[in-house]
C-alpha cells in the first residue's frame, strides 16, 4: 500500500494538503487564517486534478506540426476543470475578504468568537 | 384545610406559566448598557482636513486601542475555557488526522499516476485530441474544450465572477446618497485616502511609464492568442487588470478617472456578458435542434479563426480585467 | 424535436439574462424584470411538465453541437418539471409577499443588486434541477451559495454580517468536499456526464475493482451536500441566517436553497452511483441516523427558543431531518416521501415566514411571545395563514403536512429494519412540533394584556397589511390546501418521475 502511495506521490501530497486546509477552515478562530485554509484546500484539489491529466512522455495539448495522434498529448480535460475551478475560488475568496473587512470595521476584531460575543452585546444594548 | 405555599416564586407551576405566557425579563431594562469598545467613532476625523502628521498620529492612537492587540481571554482566571481550548486542539488534530487517513487510504487504491491506460484516458479525450482542431478550429485543445465542447461550464463560471463582484459591491461600495452612520465614517476615510495618496513618487511613476504599456500589450496578446497558445480570456484578463492597478497606484485616482469610471465599468461588463450570453445561446439552440450554426471556422493557426472562440475570449478578458480592477478599488476605499 | 423541448434551456437563459440586465437598471425596473422572469419561467416549466406527462419519458437536450460524453447536456422529465414549477411558484410568492420590506431594508442604490441575486438564485436552482453533468452542477452549486450569501447580507444590520460569514465558512467546507468527491469520481470512471458515468460505475461494481474509492466517493459527496443543506450536526448557521434576514430572503433561503442541494443529492444517487450501490454501502444508514437525530434535536431547540423567528428557523432543521430520514430509508417509497416533503416544506415554511412578518408589524415589530398575544385579532389574514402553516407542519388532516407524514409512515412499513425507529421518531417529533407550534398559535389568539413594566405598543382594531402581503399569504394557503387535498396525482407524478429519473 505504501509503495502505491509513493507511486502516486502527487495525489498523496494533494490529499494531505486538502486535509490540512479543511481543518484550518473549520477550526481556526482567526478569519484571515480561515480564508487561507480555504485557499489551501481548493489549491490542493487543483493539484490533484492537474496530476490526473498527466501521462508520461507526452506533450501539452497544443497541436504542433499537425500531429493529432492520441499518443502524443496528455489528457486535456482536467486542465479545463482547473481553469474553471480557479475562477470560482478567486470569487469566493474576494467575497469572504469583503465580509471580513466589513466585520472588522464594525466589531473591531478578526477573531470569530470575539465577533459573536460583541454581536450579542450589541443586541442587548 | 388549604396549604399556603411559601416559595411560590420558585414553584414549578409559576415557571410553567411563565413559559406558556412568554418570559419577560423585567430586570433587563434596568441593567446598564455597555457600549462595545473598538472601532467606534474615531476622534481623529471630526475636524476638517488636518495635516499629514496629525492624521498619522491619530491613526497610531486608533491602532493601539484596537483589541486585536489584546488577548482574547485570560487562561489563569477562566479555567473552563482553558480546558475547552486544550480539548479543542486535541479534537482538531484528531479530525485532521482522520480525514487525511481516510483520503490516503483511498489514494492507495487509485489508478497509477502517469499511466496511459488510466480510466480517464478514454474516448472523451481521444476525440478532443484527434478531431478537436477540425471541429472547433482551435489549435489549443484546452481552449477548444472549455469554450466549445463544454461551453456551459464556462458560462456558469463567468456568472460566478459576476455575482461575486455584485456581492462585493453590496458590501463595500460607498454611495453618495446613503444616510447610514457607518457609511458616513467610511466616506470620510475614503476622502482622506484620495487626499493623501502618493502622487509624486518618482520611482514608481517612471517604472510605471515603462511597465504599464508592456503589461497591457502582453495582456492583450494573451487574450487574442487564447486559441493558438496557452492563454485565453481568464489569464489575459488578470494580466490586464494588474496593469490597470499599477497605473492607478502610480498616478492616482484623478488621472485614472479620465478613462475608467464606474459608468465605463458597468457598461463594459454589461456589453461583454450580454454578448457572451446571446452568442452562446445561439450556439446551444442551433446545436440542440441540429441546425447548422453558420459560423465559419477559418484556417487553423490564424488569429481570425475558430468561430466564436476569439470574440468570447475578448468578452471574458474584458469582464475579468474590469472585475479585478473593481475588487482593488472597492477593497481600498469603497468604489471608483 | 418539438419546440417545447427547448423550454428548460430557455428558462435557465432567461433567468441569467435578466440578472445580467438588472445590473444597469434602477431598483423598480429590476424588480419588475425579476417578477416577469420568474413568471415566464414558471409558465415554461409547467409546459415542460405537461409535455413530460404526455410523452411519458424524459429526454436529453444537447447544449452545443456535440452529443453526450463530449459536450454538455441537460435532461428534463416529469419530476424535474414539477420541482421547477413548485420552486418558481414559491419564489414568486415570496418576492411578492416581502416587497414592502425589501424596499425598507435594502438601501435605495443597492436594490437592483438584490434583484440580481434573486435572478441568479433562480437560474442556479433551475440548472441544478435540469443538469445532467457533474461539473456543471458544481459551478451552479457555487452560484447558489454566493447568491444565498448575497440574500443574507443585503440587510447589513444586526446579525446579518456575522451570520453571512458563518454561512460562507460552512458552505465552503461542503463545496470543498463535493469537489474532491467529484475529482475522485472522474479519476475512477473518466466521465463527467451522469449517464456515461453510471455505466462506468456499473462496470466497476461488476468487476469489483476500486471498491474503496467508490465507498469514499459516496461518503464524501453525501457529507459535502449534507453540510450545505443543513443536516443535523452542521446546522449551526441556520437559526442566525433565517431569523435575521429580510422576509423575502428568509422565505427563499428556508424554502428553496437547501432543497436544491438535496435534489442534486437524490439525482447523484439515482443517476451516477445507482441506488442499489448506495444502499449496499450503508451510507444511507448514516444519513438516516443523522436525519432522525436532527428531527428530534431541532424540535427540542425550537421549544427552548424565545424569539419566534429563530423558533421557525429551528423547525426548519427538524424538517430537513425528516427529508434525510426519508432518503435514508433507501427504498423507492422513501424517496417519494422525501420529495413530497420537499414540496410541502418549501410551501409551508415560506408561508410561515411571510405571515409571521404580517404579525410582527402589528405588534410593534417585537418578536417574543408576550408581544404577539392577540396578534391574530389585529391582523386576521396573517393569523389564519400562520395557523394553517403551523397545523400543516404538525400534520393536521386535509393539509399538506398530513400527507407527508402518511407517506413517511407507509414507506417505513416497507423496510423492516428501520420500521420501529422511524415510527417512534415520527410520533415523538409530531408531539414536539405540536408543543411549540400550537403554543404560538394559541398565544396569537389570546387577548393582549399589558404586564407591568413591559409596554405593548399595539393597535387595538384589526388592521390590514399591504396588498402584496395579503395576496401572498392567500396564495400560499391555497397552495398548501391543494398539496393536501389533491395530493394523489402529485404523488403519482413524483413516482412516475422517479421511474424515468435513472
Tab-separated table of N, CA and C in Angstrom, chain B residues 19-24 26 29 99 102-103 105-106 109-111 119-120 122-124 127-128 135-136 148-153 155-157 159-160 162-164 166-175 177-178 180 183 266-267 269-270 273-274 277-278 280-281 283-293, chain C residues 1 3 6 9-10 12-13 16-17 19-21 23-24 61-67 69-72 74 107 109-110 113 116-117 120 133 135-136 139-140 142-143 146-147 150 153-154 156 161 177 184 186-193 210 212-213 216 303 306 369-370 373 435 439 443 446 452-455:
chain	number	residue	atom	x	y	z
B	19	UNK	N	-43.476	30.134	31.039
B	19	UNK	CA	-43.064	29.583	29.753
B	19	UNK	C	-44.203	29.668	28.747
B	20	UNK	N	-45.418	29.383	29.177
B	20	UNK	CA	-46.552	29.438	28.262
B	20	UNK	C	-46.824	30.875	27.854
B	21	UNK	N	-46.741	31.799	28.846
B	21	UNK	CA	-47.073	33.170	28.527
B	21	UNK	C	-45.992	33.857	27.741
B	22	UNK	N	-44.763	33.393	27.839
B	22	UNK	CA	-43.658	34.114	27.233
B	22	UNK	C	-42.899	34.857	28.298
B	23	UNK	N	-41.660	34.481	28.541
B	23	UNK	CA	-40.896	35.066	29.639
B	23	UNK	C	-40.574	36.503	29.373
B	24	UNK	N	-40.720	37.305	30.379
B	24	UNK	CA	-40.348	38.711	30.272
B	24	UNK	C	-39.275	38.966	31.299
B	26	UNK	N	-37.839	41.248	33.383
B	26	UNK	CA	-38.122	42.616	33.795
B	26	UNK	C	-36.877	43.337	34.270
B	29	UNK	N	-34.424	45.879	31.510
B	29	UNK	CA	-34.441	47.305	31.203
B	29	UNK	C	-33.623	48.088	32.203
B	99	UNK	N	-9.359	12.608	8.680
B	99	UNK	CA	-9.723	12.932	7.304
B	99	UNK	C	-8.586	12.588	6.350
B	102	UNK	N	-8.294	8.789	5.917
B	102	UNK	CA	-9.314	8.213	5.031
B	102	UNK	C	-8.965	8.479	3.571
B	103	UNK	N	-8.572	9.731	3.277
B	103	UNK	CA	-8.270	10.047	1.882
B	103	UNK	C	-6.990	9.355	1.410
B	105	UNK	N	-5.965	6.460	2.397
B	105	UNK	CA	-6.358	5.079	2.160
B	105	UNK	C	-7.006	4.940	0.780
B	106	UNK	N	-7.762	5.986	0.383
B	106	UNK	CA	-8.339	5.953	-0.966
B	106	UNK	C	-7.256	6.042	-2.022
B	109	UNK	N	-5.623	3.108	-3.525
B	109	UNK	CA	-6.326	2.233	-4.464
B	109	UNK	C	-6.603	2.901	-5.799
B	110	UNK	N	-6.123	4.129	-5.992
B	110	UNK	CA	-6.431	4.833	-7.223
B	110	UNK	C	-5.520	4.372	-8.353
B	111	UNK	N	-5.878	4.680	-9.602
B	111	UNK	CA	-5.003	4.338	-10.723
B	111	UNK	C	-3.655	5.034	-10.599
B	119	UNK	N	-8.354	5.017	-16.464
B	119	UNK	CA	-9.731	5.121	-16.951
B	119	UNK	C	-10.062	6.467	-17.548
B	120	UNK	N	-9.357	7.540	-17.151
B	120	UNK	CA	-9.773	8.822	-17.689
B	120	UNK	C	-9.133	9.133	-19.030
B	122	UNK	N	-9.838	8.007	-22.059
B	122	UNK	CA	-10.799	7.179	-22.779
B	122	UNK	C	-11.224	7.890	-24.052
B	123	UNK	N	-12.390	7.529	-24.564
B	123	UNK	CA	-12.779	8.070	-25.863
B	123	UNK	C	-13.061	9.560	-25.803
B	124	UNK	N	-13.315	10.091	-24.595
B	124	UNK	CA	-13.615	11.524	-24.490
B	124	UNK	C	-12.391	12.333	-24.879
B	127	UNK	N	-11.278	11.955	-28.621
B	127	UNK	CA	-11.922	12.770	-29.643
B	127	UNK	C	-11.451	14.213	-29.573
B	128	UNK	N	-11.256	14.720	-28.329
B	128	UNK	CA	-10.800	16.099	-28.218
B	128	UNK	C	-9.458	16.273	-28.922
B	135	UNK	N	-13.048	20.270	-35.459
B	135	UNK	CA	-14.419	20.590	-35.041
B	135	UNK	C	-14.526	21.967	-34.416
B	136	UNK	N	-13.476	22.409	-33.709
B	136	UNK	CA	-13.589	23.728	-33.106
B	136	UNK	C	-12.734	24.765	-33.796
B	148	UNK	N	-15.980	25.510	-26.390
B	148	UNK	CA	-16.846	24.957	-27.413
B	148	UNK	C	-17.532	23.672	-26.974
B	149	UNK	N	-16.753	22.672	-26.558
B	149	UNK	CA	-17.399	21.428	-26.170
B	149	UNK	C	-18.170	21.603	-24.875
B	150	UNK	N	-17.494	22.179	-23.830
B	150	UNK	CA	-18.137	22.302	-22.525
B	150	UNK	C	-18.341	23.772	-22.223
B	151	UNK	N	-19.008	24.496	-23.164
B	151	UNK	CA	-19.107	25.937	-23.003
B	151	UNK	C	-20.053	26.335	-21.894
B	152	UNK	N	-20.983	25.481	-21.517
B	152	UNK	CA	-21.942	25.867	-20.490
B	152	UNK	C	-21.262	26.055	-19.149
B	153	UNK	N	-20.234	25.240	-18.873
B	153	UNK	CA	-19.496	25.405	-17.614
B	153	UNK	C	-18.806	26.755	-17.572
B	155	UNK	N	-19.712	29.468	-19.122
B	155	UNK	CA	-20.731	30.479	-18.935
B	155	UNK	C	-21.104	30.588	-17.455
B	156	UNK	N	-21.273	29.440	-16.819
B	156	UNK	CA	-21.559	29.454	-15.388
B	156	UNK	C	-20.447	30.122	-14.606
B	157	UNK	N	-19.204	29.864	-15.009
B	157	UNK	CA	-18.068	30.429	-14.308
B	157	UNK	C	-18.022	31.947	-14.433
B	159	UNK	N	-20.586	33.762	-14.727
B	159	UNK	CA	-21.650	34.241	-13.847
B	159	UNK	C	-21.216	34.203	-12.397
B	160	UNK	N	-20.372	33.233	-12.007
B	160	UNK	CA	-19.857	33.222	-10.630
B	160	UNK	C	-19.060	34.492	-10.379
B	162	UNK	N	-19.358	37.345	-11.944
B	162	UNK	CA	-20.276	38.474	-11.952
B	162	UNK	C	-21.002	38.604	-10.630
B	163	UNK	N	-21.511	37.460	-10.118
B	163	UNK	CA	-22.298	37.586	-8.893
B	163	UNK	C	-21.393	37.862	-7.700
B	164	UNK	N	-20.130	37.379	-7.738
B	164	UNK	CA	-19.243	37.712	-6.622
B	164	UNK	C	-18.945	39.202	-6.624
B	166	UNK	N	-20.932	41.498	-7.700
B	166	UNK	CA	-22.143	42.164	-7.189
B	166	UNK	C	-22.189	42.114	-5.672
B	167	UNK	N	-21.855	40.967	-5.079
B	167	UNK	CA	-21.873	40.857	-3.620
B	167	UNK	C	-20.851	41.804	-2.995
B	168	UNK	N	-19.648	41.889	-3.594
B	168	UNK	CA	-18.644	42.784	-3.025
B	168	UNK	C	-19.103	44.228	-3.170
B	169	UNK	N	-19.817	44.553	-4.268
B	169	UNK	CA	-20.386	45.890	-4.418
B	169	UNK	C	-21.376	46.187	-3.305
B	170	UNK	N	-22.227	45.206	-2.984
B	170	UNK	CA	-23.207	45.414	-1.917
B	170	UNK	C	-22.492	45.749	-0.613
B	171	UNK	N	-21.392	45.006	-0.337
B	171	UNK	CA	-20.737	45.176	0.952
B	171	UNK	C	-19.914	46.443	1.034
B	172	UNK	N	-19.175	46.754	-0.046
B	172	UNK	CA	-18.124	47.749	0.105
B	172	UNK	C	-18.338	49.058	-0.630
B	173	UNK	N	-19.330	49.143	-1.535
B	173	UNK	CA	-19.444	50.382	-2.292
B	173	UNK	C	-20.041	51.459	-1.428
B	174	UNK	N	-19.466	52.647	-1.502
B	174	UNK	CA	-19.973	53.773	-0.728
B	174	UNK	C	-20.779	54.641	-1.670
B	175	UNK	N	-22.071	54.786	-1.369
B	175	UNK	CA	-22.910	55.567	-2.256
B	175	UNK	C	-23.084	56.958	-1.708
B	177	UNK	N	-25.621	58.736	-1.793
B	177	UNK	CA	-26.955	59.061	-1.303
B	177	UNK	C	-27.299	58.366	0.005
B	178	UNK	N	-26.412	57.482	0.518
B	178	UNK	CA	-26.858	56.725	1.680
B	178	UNK	C	-26.649	57.517	2.963
B	180	UNK	N	-26.562	56.193	6.225
B	180	UNK	CA	-26.195	55.355	7.352
B	180	UNK	C	-25.007	55.954	8.095
B	183	UNK	N	-21.712	54.346	6.996
B	183	UNK	CA	-21.279	54.763	5.673
B	183	UNK	C	-20.676	56.158	5.728
B	266	UNK	N	-19.562	49.576	-15.622
B	266	UNK	CA	-20.867	48.932	-15.750
B	266	UNK	C	-21.186	48.609	-17.190
B	267	UNK	N	-20.902	49.580	-18.087
B	267	UNK	CA	-21.288	49.333	-19.473
B	267	UNK	C	-20.440	48.237	-20.085
B	269	UNK	N	-19.011	45.646	-18.578
B	269	UNK	CA	-19.438	44.319	-18.101
B	269	UNK	C	-20.763	43.942	-18.717
B	270	UNK	N	-21.687	44.915	-18.821
B	270	UNK	CA	-22.987	44.583	-19.395
B	270	UNK	C	-22.828	44.120	-20.836
B	273	UNK	N	-20.949	40.629	-21.051
B	273	UNK	CA	-21.736	39.475	-20.617
B	273	UNK	C	-22.947	39.244	-21.506
B	274	UNK	N	-23.556	40.341	-21.994
B	274	UNK	CA	-24.713	40.164	-22.884
B	274	UNK	C	-24.291	39.503	-24.179
B	277	UNK	N	-23.713	35.871	-23.489
B	277	UNK	CA	-24.960	35.142	-23.272
B	277	UNK	C	-25.665	34.888	-24.602
B	278	UNK	N	-25.778	35.950	-25.423
B	278	UNK	CA	-26.523	35.786	-26.681
B	278	UNK	C	-25.787	34.860	-27.637
B	280	UNK	N	-23.645	32.466	-26.966
B	280	UNK	CA	-23.687	31.082	-26.558
B	280	UNK	C	-25.078	30.496	-26.646
B	281	UNK	N	-26.113	31.330	-26.409
B	281	UNK	CA	-27.477	30.800	-26.541
B	281	UNK	C	-27.747	30.403	-27.976
B	283	UNK	N	-25.543	29.420	-30.092
B	283	UNK	CA	-24.806	28.194	-30.367
B	283	UNK	C	-25.508	26.990	-29.755
B	284	UNK	N	-26.006	27.111	-28.499
B	284	UNK	CA	-26.675	25.981	-27.871
B	284	UNK	C	-27.977	25.642	-28.588
B	285	UNK	N	-28.725	26.699	-28.979
B	285	UNK	CA	-30.018	26.461	-29.600
B	285	UNK	C	-29.848	25.739	-30.935
B	286	UNK	N	-28.881	26.249	-31.765
B	286	UNK	CA	-28.694	25.602	-33.062
B	286	UNK	C	-28.152	24.199	-32.878
B	287	UNK	N	-27.322	24.018	-31.867
B	287	UNK	CA	-26.766	22.686	-31.663
B	287	UNK	C	-27.814	21.689	-31.235
B	288	UNK	N	-28.679	22.085	-30.299
B	288	UNK	CA	-29.651	21.133	-29.784
B	288	UNK	C	-30.699	20.793	-30.813
B	289	UNK	N	-31.026	21.762	-31.663
B	289	UNK	CA	-32.035	21.482	-32.680
B	289	UNK	C	-31.413	20.964	-33.955
B	290	UNK	N	-30.170	20.586	-33.907
B	290	UNK	CA	-29.437	20.009	-35.036
B	290	UNK	C	-29.452	20.913	-36.249
B	291	UNK	N	-29.382	22.221	-36.025
B	291	UNK	CA	-29.277	23.144	-37.141
B	291	UNK	C	-27.815	23.500	-37.323
B	292	UNK	N	-27.488	23.997	-38.488
B	292	UNK	CA	-26.125	24.416	-38.734
B	292	UNK	C	-25.934	25.831	-38.210
B	293	UNK	N	-24.863	26.076	-37.466
B	293	UNK	CA	-24.771	27.385	-36.831
B	293	UNK	C	-24.275	28.460	-37.772
C	1	UNK	N	-37.882	17.092	-33.143
C	1	UNK	CA	-37.826	17.579	-31.761
C	1	UNK	C	-38.787	18.747	-31.586
C	3	UNK	N	-40.874	22.038	-30.092
C	3	UNK	CA	-40.381	23.295	-29.563
C	3	UNK	C	-40.411	23.316	-28.039
C	6	UNK	N	-37.287	22.832	-25.960
C	6	UNK	CA	-36.292	23.870	-25.734
C	6	UNK	C	-36.510	24.601	-24.433
C	9	UNK	N	-33.938	24.934	-21.356
C	9	UNK	CA	-32.807	25.781	-21.703
C	9	UNK	C	-33.221	27.245	-21.694
C	10	UNK	N	-34.410	27.554	-22.266
C	10	UNK	CA	-34.875	28.937	-22.281
C	10	UNK	C	-35.040	29.469	-20.880
C	12	UNK	N	-33.452	28.659	-18.101
C	12	UNK	CA	-32.176	28.987	-17.459
C	12	UNK	C	-31.602	30.268	-18.059
C	13	UNK	N	-31.666	30.395	-19.400
C	13	UNK	CA	-31.068	31.569	-20.041
C	13	UNK	C	-31.841	32.829	-19.699
C	16	UNK	N	-30.776	33.951	-16.239
C	16	UNK	CA	-29.437	34.536	-16.186
C	16	UNK	C	-29.387	35.879	-16.881
C	17	UNK	N	-30.095	35.987	-18.028
C	17	UNK	CA	-30.010	37.220	-18.782
C	17	UNK	C	-30.679	38.353	-18.027
C	19	UNK	N	-30.742	38.622	-14.867
C	19	UNK	CA	-29.792	39.021	-13.831
C	19	UNK	C	-28.728	39.949	-14.380
C	20	UNK	N	-28.217	39.616	-15.594
C	20	UNK	CA	-27.173	40.449	-16.182
C	20	UNK	C	-27.718	41.832	-16.514
C	21	UNK	N	-28.957	41.888	-17.061
C	21	UNK	CA	-29.526	43.181	-17.420
C	21	UNK	C	-29.793	44.042	-16.198
C	23	UNK	N	-28.128	44.720	-13.823
C	23	UNK	CA	-27.000	45.435	-13.243
C	23	UNK	C	-26.992	46.893	-13.638
C	24	UNK	N	-27.721	47.268	-14.713
C	24	UNK	CA	-27.746	48.681	-15.081
C	24	UNK	C	-29.126	49.299	-14.900
C	61	UNK	N	-31.145	17.062	-23.787
C	61	UNK	CA	-31.067	18.221	-24.661
C	61	UNK	C	-29.600	18.588	-24.748
C	62	UNK	N	-29.042	18.574	-25.972
C	62	UNK	CA	-27.618	18.861	-26.119
C	62	UNK	C	-27.357	20.337	-25.940
C	63	UNK	N	-26.403	20.703	-25.097
C	63	UNK	CA	-26.028	22.105	-25.002
C	63	UNK	C	-24.809	22.287	-25.885
C	64	UNK	N	-25.013	22.544	-27.144
C	64	UNK	CA	-23.900	22.686	-28.071
C	64	UNK	C	-24.083	21.714	-29.216
C	65	UNK	N	-23.035	21.578	-30.025
C	65	UNK	CA	-23.176	20.768	-31.227
C	65	UNK	C	-22.725	19.339	-31.037
C	66	UNK	N	-22.367	18.942	-29.812
C	66	UNK	CA	-21.742	17.636	-29.639
C	66	UNK	C	-22.503	16.841	-28.603
C	67	UNK	N	-22.735	15.541	-28.898
C	67	UNK	CA	-23.553	14.724	-28.001
C	67	UNK	C	-22.820	14.294	-26.741
C	69	UNK	N	-20.925	12.145	-24.268
C	69	UNK	CA	-19.754	12.244	-23.382
C	69	UNK	C	-18.828	13.379	-23.736
C	70	UNK	N	-19.013	14.055	-24.904
C	70	UNK	CA	-18.080	15.088	-25.292
C	70	UNK	C	-18.587	16.486	-24.984
C	71	UNK	N	-19.901	16.680	-25.072
C	71	UNK	CA	-20.452	18.006	-24.814
C	71	UNK	C	-21.378	17.952	-23.622
C	72	UNK	N	-21.834	19.129	-23.181
C	72	UNK	CA	-22.725	19.247	-22.051
C	72	UNK	C	-24.138	18.880	-22.444
C	74	UNK	N	-28.517	18.779	-20.786
C	74	UNK	CA	-29.459	18.826	-19.675
C	74	UNK	C	-30.575	17.842	-19.971
C	107	UNK	N	-30.830	49.411	0.912
C	107	UNK	CA	-30.585	50.794	0.514
C	107	UNK	C	-31.079	51.033	-0.898
C	109	UNK	N	-29.869	52.585	-3.462
C	109	UNK	CA	-28.978	52.392	-4.602
C	109	UNK	C	-28.574	50.949	-4.785
C	110	UNK	N	-28.918	50.085	-3.797
C	110	UNK	CA	-28.490	48.703	-3.939
C	110	UNK	C	-29.665	47.772	-4.175
C	113	UNK	N	-29.188	45.332	-7.007
C	113	UNK	CA	-28.287	44.218	-6.698
C	113	UNK	C	-29.050	43.091	-6.007
C	116	UNK	N	-30.706	41.165	-8.672
C	116	UNK	CA	-29.745	40.326	-9.391
C	116	UNK	C	-29.545	39.021	-8.634
C	117	UNK	N	-29.428	39.113	-7.290
C	117	UNK	CA	-29.248	37.883	-6.511
C	117	UNK	C	-30.425	36.943	-6.708
C	120	UNK	N	-30.250	35.293	-10.186
C	120	UNK	CA	-29.221	34.260	-10.318
C	120	UNK	C	-29.497	33.078	-9.409
C	133	UNK	N	-24.872	16.904	-15.799
C	133	UNK	CA	-23.420	16.879	-15.817
C	133	UNK	C	-22.918	17.263	-14.433
C	135	UNK	N	-19.877	18.491	-13.374
C	135	UNK	CA	-19.097	19.698	-13.160
C	135	UNK	C	-19.954	20.935	-13.301
C	136	UNK	N	-20.946	20.902	-14.226
C	136	UNK	CA	-21.911	22.000	-14.287
C	136	UNK	C	-22.642	22.126	-12.954
C	139	UNK	N	-20.429	24.056	-10.557
C	139	UNK	CA	-20.373	25.501	-10.809
C	139	UNK	C	-21.669	26.163	-10.344
C	140	UNK	N	-22.815	25.538	-10.615
C	140	UNK	CA	-24.074	26.154	-10.215
C	140	UNK	C	-24.321	26.035	-8.720
C	142	UNK	N	-21.939	26.599	-6.637
C	142	UNK	CA	-21.229	27.787	-6.174
C	142	UNK	C	-22.042	29.051	-6.412
C	143	UNK	N	-22.718	29.140	-7.579
C	143	UNK	CA	-23.568	30.318	-7.821
C	143	UNK	C	-24.672	30.378	-6.775
C	146	UNK	N	-23.186	31.648	-3.427
C	146	UNK	CA	-22.876	33.074	-3.394
C	146	UNK	C	-24.157	33.897	-3.446
C	147	UNK	N	-25.146	33.469	-4.235
C	147	UNK	CA	-26.419	34.201	-4.263
C	147	UNK	C	-27.105	34.133	-2.906
C	150	UNK	N	-25.467	36.583	-0.684
C	150	UNK	CA	-25.925	37.919	-1.014
C	150	UNK	C	-27.285	38.219	-0.428
C	153	UNK	N	-26.905	38.893	3.432
C	153	UNK	CA	-26.226	40.053	3.975
C	153	UNK	C	-26.708	41.356	3.376
C	154	UNK	N	-27.728	41.325	2.529
C	154	UNK	CA	-28.142	42.562	1.869
C	154	UNK	C	-28.675	43.543	2.887
C	156	UNK	N	-27.532	44.130	6.063
C	156	UNK	CA	-26.393	44.808	6.679
C	156	UNK	C	-26.697	45.391	8.038
C	161	UNK	N	-24.291	40.311	9.007
C	161	UNK	CA	-22.944	40.091	8.512
C	161	UNK	C	-22.295	38.896	9.175
C	177	UNK	N	-15.507	19.470	-0.041
C	177	UNK	CA	-15.695	18.018	-0.018
C	177	UNK	C	-16.355	17.535	-1.300
C	184	UNK	N	-12.348	12.560	-7.501
C	184	UNK	CA	-12.104	11.125	-7.338
C	184	UNK	C	-12.973	10.317	-8.288
C	186	UNK	N	-14.134	11.332	-11.187
C	186	UNK	CA	-13.595	11.463	-12.542
C	186	UNK	C	-12.379	10.569	-12.723
C	187	UNK	N	-11.559	10.488	-11.665
C	187	UNK	CA	-10.364	9.665	-11.767
C	187	UNK	C	-10.721	8.208	-11.997
C	188	UNK	N	-11.744	7.757	-11.321
C	188	UNK	CA	-12.043	6.329	-11.345
C	188	UNK	C	-12.880	5.940	-12.560
C	189	UNK	N	-13.772	6.846	-13.015
C	189	UNK	CA	-14.620	6.483	-14.145
C	189	UNK	C	-14.211	7.142	-15.439
C	190	UNK	N	-13.642	8.343	-15.395
C	190	UNK	CA	-13.241	9.016	-16.619
C	190	UNK	C	-14.339	9.811	-17.282
C	191	UNK	N	-15.512	9.950	-16.638
C	191	UNK	CA	-16.591	10.703	-17.265
C	191	UNK	C	-17.101	11.749	-16.301
C	192	UNK	N	-17.559	12.885	-16.875
C	192	UNK	CA	-18.183	13.887	-16.019
C	192	UNK	C	-19.684	13.927	-16.208
C	193	UNK	N	-20.176	13.438	-17.335
C	193	UNK	CA	-21.616	13.431	-17.564
C	193	UNK	C	-22.230	12.251	-16.849
C	210	UNK	N	-11.588	-1.023	-7.488
C	210	UNK	CA	-11.888	0.311	-6.978
C	210	UNK	C	-13.018	0.310	-5.965
C	212	UNK	N	-12.785	0.572	-2.569
C	212	UNK	CA	-12.572	1.592	-1.544
C	212	UNK	C	-12.832	2.994	-2.085
C	213	UNK	N	-12.288	3.374	-3.283
C	213	UNK	CA	-12.631	4.707	-3.779
C	213	UNK	C	-14.122	4.932	-3.937
C	216	UNK	N	-15.594	5.717	-0.552
C	216	UNK	CA	-15.212	7.045	-0.052
C	216	UNK	C	-15.887	8.135	-0.860
C	303	UNK	N	-38.258	24.395	20.975
C	303	UNK	CA	-39.074	24.599	22.172
C	303	UNK	C	-38.381	25.575	23.112
C	306	UNK	N	-36.972	31.673	22.559
C	306	UNK	CA	-37.961	32.682	22.911
C	306	UNK	C	-38.293	33.593	21.737
C	369	UNK	N	-43.047	36.184	22.649
C	369	UNK	CA	-44.401	35.673	22.812
C	369	UNK	C	-45.337	36.681	23.443
C	370	UNK	N	-44.831	37.459	24.395
C	370	UNK	CA	-45.746	38.343	25.111
C	370	UNK	C	-46.277	39.425	24.188
C	373	UNK	N	-49.213	38.366	21.710
C	373	UNK	CA	-50.527	37.962	22.201
C	373	UNK	C	-51.619	38.753	21.532
C	435	UNK	N	-46.023	20.930	20.379
C	435	UNK	CA	-45.770	21.764	21.563
C	435	UNK	C	-45.421	23.173	21.146
C	439	UNK	N	-48.385	26.170	20.751
C	439	UNK	CA	-48.224	27.204	21.783
C	439	UNK	C	-48.275	28.586	21.162
C	443	UNK	N	-51.119	31.481	21.571
C	443	UNK	CA	-50.737	32.823	22.014
C	443	UNK	C	-51.299	33.888	21.098
C	446	UNK	N	-54.917	34.790	22.120
C	446	UNK	CA	-55.291	35.206	23.470
C	446	UNK	C	-55.394	36.708	23.502
C	452	UNK	N	-46.861	44.756	33.867
C	452	UNK	CA	-46.226	45.919	34.450
C	452	UNK	C	-44.775	46.013	34.027
C	453	UNK	N	-44.394	47.154	33.525
C	453	UNK	CA	-43.024	47.361	33.115
C	453	UNK	C	-42.759	46.978	31.668
C	454	UNK	N	-43.746	46.413	31.005
C	454	UNK	CA	-43.494	45.950	29.629
C	454	UNK	C	-44.595	46.503	28.778
C	455	UNK	N	-44.328	47.644	28.135
C	455	UNK	CA	-45.417	48.251	27.366
C	455	UNK	C	-45.545	47.599	26.012
